[in-house]
Amino acid sequence: MKLAFQLAYRNLLGAGLRTWLNVGVLSFAFVIIIFYNGWIDGWNQQARRDSIAWQYGFGQLQVATFDPFDPFSITDAHAALPAEDDHLTPVLLRLGTLYPQGRTMSIVVKGIDVNQTVVDLPTSALTASKSDLPAIIGEQMALASHLKTGDEVLLRWRDIHGTFDAATVTIAGVFPNQVPGIDKGQIWVPLKKLQDMTLMPDEATYFIADANFQHTEIAGWKYRSQEDLLYEINNIIKMKKMGGSVMYLLLLAIALLAIFDTQVLSVFRRQKEIGTYISLGMTRQQVVGLFTVEGAMTSIFAAVLGALYGTPLLGWIAHTGIAVPMNSQDLGIPIADRMYPVFGLGLILATLMLVVISATIVSFLPSRKIAKMDPVQALKGKIQ
Amino acid sequence: MIRFLIKGILRDKNRSLLPVVIVSIGVLLTVFLSGYIRGVMGDMIDLTARFQTGHLKVMSKAYADNQDQMPNDLALVDLSRLLQELKQDNPKYDWKPRIHFGGLVDVPGPGGETRSQGPGTGLAFDLLSPGSSEIDRLNIQNSLVRGALPATPGEALLSEDFAQKLGVQPGETITFFGSTMNGAMAFRNFTVSGTVKFGSAAMDRGTLIADLGDAQDMLDMDNSAGEIVGYHNAGAYEDEDARSLAAHFNKNHADGDEFEPVMQTLGQQNNMGAMLQYTDHMAAIFVGIFVFAMSLVLWNTGLLGGLRRYQEFGIRLALGESKGAIYRSLFTEAVIIGLLGSIAGTTFGVLFCFLLQKYGIDISSVMQDSSMMYPNRLRARMSLDLFVIGFIPGLFSMVLGNLLAGIGIYKRETAQLFKELEV
Amino acid sequence: MKKYIVWIFFLAGSYSTSGQSTPDARLIISRIDENMSSRNRVILSDMIIHGRRNERILTAKTYAAGDNRSMTEYLAPEREEGTKMLKLEDRLWIYSPASDRTIQISGHLLKQSVMGSDLSYEDMMEDRKMTAIYDAQVIRNEQISGRDCWVLELNAKVPDVAYEKRVVWVDKIRYVPLQEELYAKSGQMLKKTTLSEVKQIQGRWFPTRINYKDMLKQGEGTDYIIREVAFDTDIPDYIFTKAVLTK
């Protein structure tokens, strides 16, 4: 077997250009497989990443009675935190009614610290606005309410005692996003303003944690970790993996097609060589082994070559992402849309294993033909 | 000449069958993967279409403006005439009326008084007519947690979490309390036939699914519905087709009335236009890279195929054929092989894509817990470019590879090529 | 639906005096009470709902006793016939003959706006006396539909009121409110009520047509027309029990 490896190694190096062509193509296929899967994973995880960036942060500390899916719970879900924490960004939720063009929309008014940086919400637009009560809304909300930047609209809400109040809100910006949780049926206003409006100074409905937040039990509050908040999205991602795995197999098929193709040609072209091996005393099985090892070794060379240029390339792409130009005219606040592929170590190792193993199998299949060859004819190079 | 070459290709299996098979497989993979990747990337759009937007949706103009509020007082009236018109004018689409409504779900205790209650959102569609396309479209059968689908009028489904919150078992009676199309109180008792899981917390918390007829009766919406959704029979959304259809429909119905029916495409609703654009853009990049990768593989095939024929070229040179003639015949052969392979590969690739778009592969059985709002079927998405895309690797790169290999004919001395002929 | 409940309760609510309002305003309010309130009343009414598409008329018979008990039975149209609504203190039940069910509107539902409307049941169920929660004063005189009126401004003196300010136009001679405006804290007018067709019934001046309008919404609002009204009749006590709902 050792001989087979040595011979295979020499044969491959000896073949020069042809080997490198194969190795090159195979390594490219190899990198593409990883890139593709990373991309699909990135695509699947987009919702997860967006939700973290726009909505969940690194977890949320919520008033214990708050139930994000029960608007009724919002009325009573407000409290002040016993001690301030620099790693928490307060958000206060209140029910309100918006009257765009005489229509009625029941909405949630969300007050957020205008200087926050924990989520991507463009709260700086709230600071920049000169209006008395500025608000930013998501593009879905803009679409549903027919509101655009600069529009004024009447908002009615109730203060802590249930007394009605109403004021004109100026839309300071419309932000494009893919996260319905921060967009549909809601408007974002400065926290201080909302606290004043509702007579709820220093109160919040929940806090968004940053990366350095350390949770300790606080009576009347519940902490929901990032993973906890992402439960649903994680489930969807799991389901979508299925679709990705089919892709993976299809991509693997290209790589194997390349190996198979090369191998068939090798067996055909190198008949004299095969004849020589057999006449020198190698058994047919050993020759089959030699050719199989050659094929498998091509895939290992490909993996090494692929790793050489693929690692920095993919690493760079994963880091900087790929800009996806979006047609976002008159949406107000431009936000660069980037797609970040996700390359897991598991994915890379599994791909490596799978490519080498399947390359070996695919190399073996055409080589079996050797076992049926007449060595004399083969030695003569006669096509059989 | 070409006939001679074809004969040659056909008779020499190594020159014909293998390359053609490899090119076909490569092209098939390219075409299929391109269609498939569009399907996979569009699965969330597909879900939105199934549950909310349809490929096309008809609403009254006033309803469309206030859609989020489920304003059934602004619903479409004269439904049957409108449906008939839609079916007649656009048989390519499956048209289905639906009603979204809100209200209270109330569970009676022993004395008929409220035992538990909660706010709920209702969704009504054709549940009861045999073989209703909606049941499959909304993946209801697979999403059942307990009980069965409604089989008779007066039966309804509750989301599982909602049923648990209310403490209702399948077989028990609930009362829905809301307001009718005219703003009056709407009451109706339903027998809970079963519970379903959506997989979206918002919907799992409080959804009631009822048959359209029951909802129409309950909401005083006889011959009306909030919306009519249309789904292309081929399974996938066709933006251009949908746009022109909607434009045509809207032109015909533009009478300046605030209740005139308006048709909106998937792309015109819920900001799906941007999403579609985004997906298309991403898919185009994916397909581009894939075509490039496949081109490289088939280019390699062509190159190797050319290289292995140096012996033959030697003989042919020795027999007096000119280098140019050999080169030309190599080119023509490559074109023929590339064409045959590309045509075969494209045919099968497109066919597979079509089947996978129309029927999809049901993966819900593989999933531990299936629910409505998850992609439960793998689907491809057809597009016109699938018919041509395969020819790039199949024909061009194959021919290019051969031509590159053929350059060797000019480089090498006749004697040298001849020498390789040693028998 | 929510709109007519409001009106029934509006009529049930009383302007009786207490607290320290300005003498003038207090006097006016007590005169209104004298004129309008009664031990109990039975009202046959039509409710005209101006929808965006059509107009509907609902006929109902309401029995009300004191400030906090009332029972309404709908008589027409056919779809509504037999539907009953019972309000006892701060609780509300609705009965529908079609489903033979009594549903209690309670807890959060009472507090919240119902079915996407901008009115909450809680709004409608205000039982406290006007003078207990508002400081009243006469701010000017004005004519409405040819009648001389005092214009009363009511400002909340307790925090938990729905409307910070109310402005009421009261007929100087008949002591009947002819118009009322409800304001938000910011001064934005939210609702406007117009009372007209004042008739003398059993020696009292009583408005028989009331238009209720949400100023933030489009539309003509809702008209409430009193066809018949009887004061201080014998209403059996069982009318204000849940048992009456299913009868």
mmCIF file of C-alpha atoms in Angstrom, chain A residues 10 16 42 53 56 81 114 131 164 169 183 192 194 197-198 209-210 257 261 278 298 301 334 339 345 360 370 377 384:
data_model
loop_
_atom_site.group_PDB
_atom_site.id
_atom_site.type_symbol
_atom_site.label_atom_id
_atom_site.label_comp_id
_atom_site.label_asym_id
_atom_site.label_seq_id
_atom_site.Cartn_x
_atom_site.Cartn_y
_atom_site.Cartn_z
ATOM 1 C CA ARG A 10 5.148 10.537 -8.151
ATOM 2 C CA GLY A 16 2.600 18.081 -14.235
ATOM 3 C CA GLY A 42 -25.617 33.208 6.079
ATOM 4 C CA ALA A 53 -29.000 43.811 15.427
ATOM 5 C CA TYR A 56 -33.040 41.710 20.616
ATOM 6 C CA LEU A 81 -35.439 49.574 37.486
ATOM 7 C CA VAL A 114 -32.081 58.435 21.455
ATOM 8 C CA SER A 131 -39.923 68.764 15.769
ATOM 9 C CA PHE A 164 -56.462 60.783 26.984
ATOM 10 C CA VAL A 169 -46.121 63.440 15.585
ATOM 11 C CA ASP A 183 -41.680 47.786 12.277
ATOM 12 C CA LYS A 192 -37.747 60.852 27.619
ATOM 13 C CA LEU A 194 -42.767 59.288 25.992
ATOM 14 C CA MET A 197 -46.162 62.247 27.896
ATOM 15 C CA THR A 198 -47.391 59.324 29.941
ATOM 16 C CA ALA A 209 -28.840 44.283 27.040
ATOM 17 C CA ASP A 210 -25.479 44.863 25.437
ATOM 18 C CA LEU A 257 -17.953 14.828 -11.843
ATOM 19 C CA ASP A 261 -14.038 12.539 -15.708
ATOM 20 C CA ILE A 278 1.128 -5.746 -14.420
ATOM 21 C CA THR A 298 -5.885 14.584 -6.234
ATOM 22 C CA PHE A 301 -4.000 18.145 -3.100
ATOM 23 C CA PRO A 334 -30.273 54.610 3.834
ATOM 24 C CA MET A 339 -24.815 39.691 3.320
ATOM 25 C CA LEU A 345 -15.514 24.632 11.133
ATOM 26 C CA THR A 360 -11.931 7.844 -3.518
ATOM 27 C CA ILE A 370 -8.354 -2.200 -15.210
ATOM 28 C CA GLN A 377 -3.085 -5.647 -25.086
ATOM 29 C CA GLN A 384 -10.010 -2.157 -25.124
#
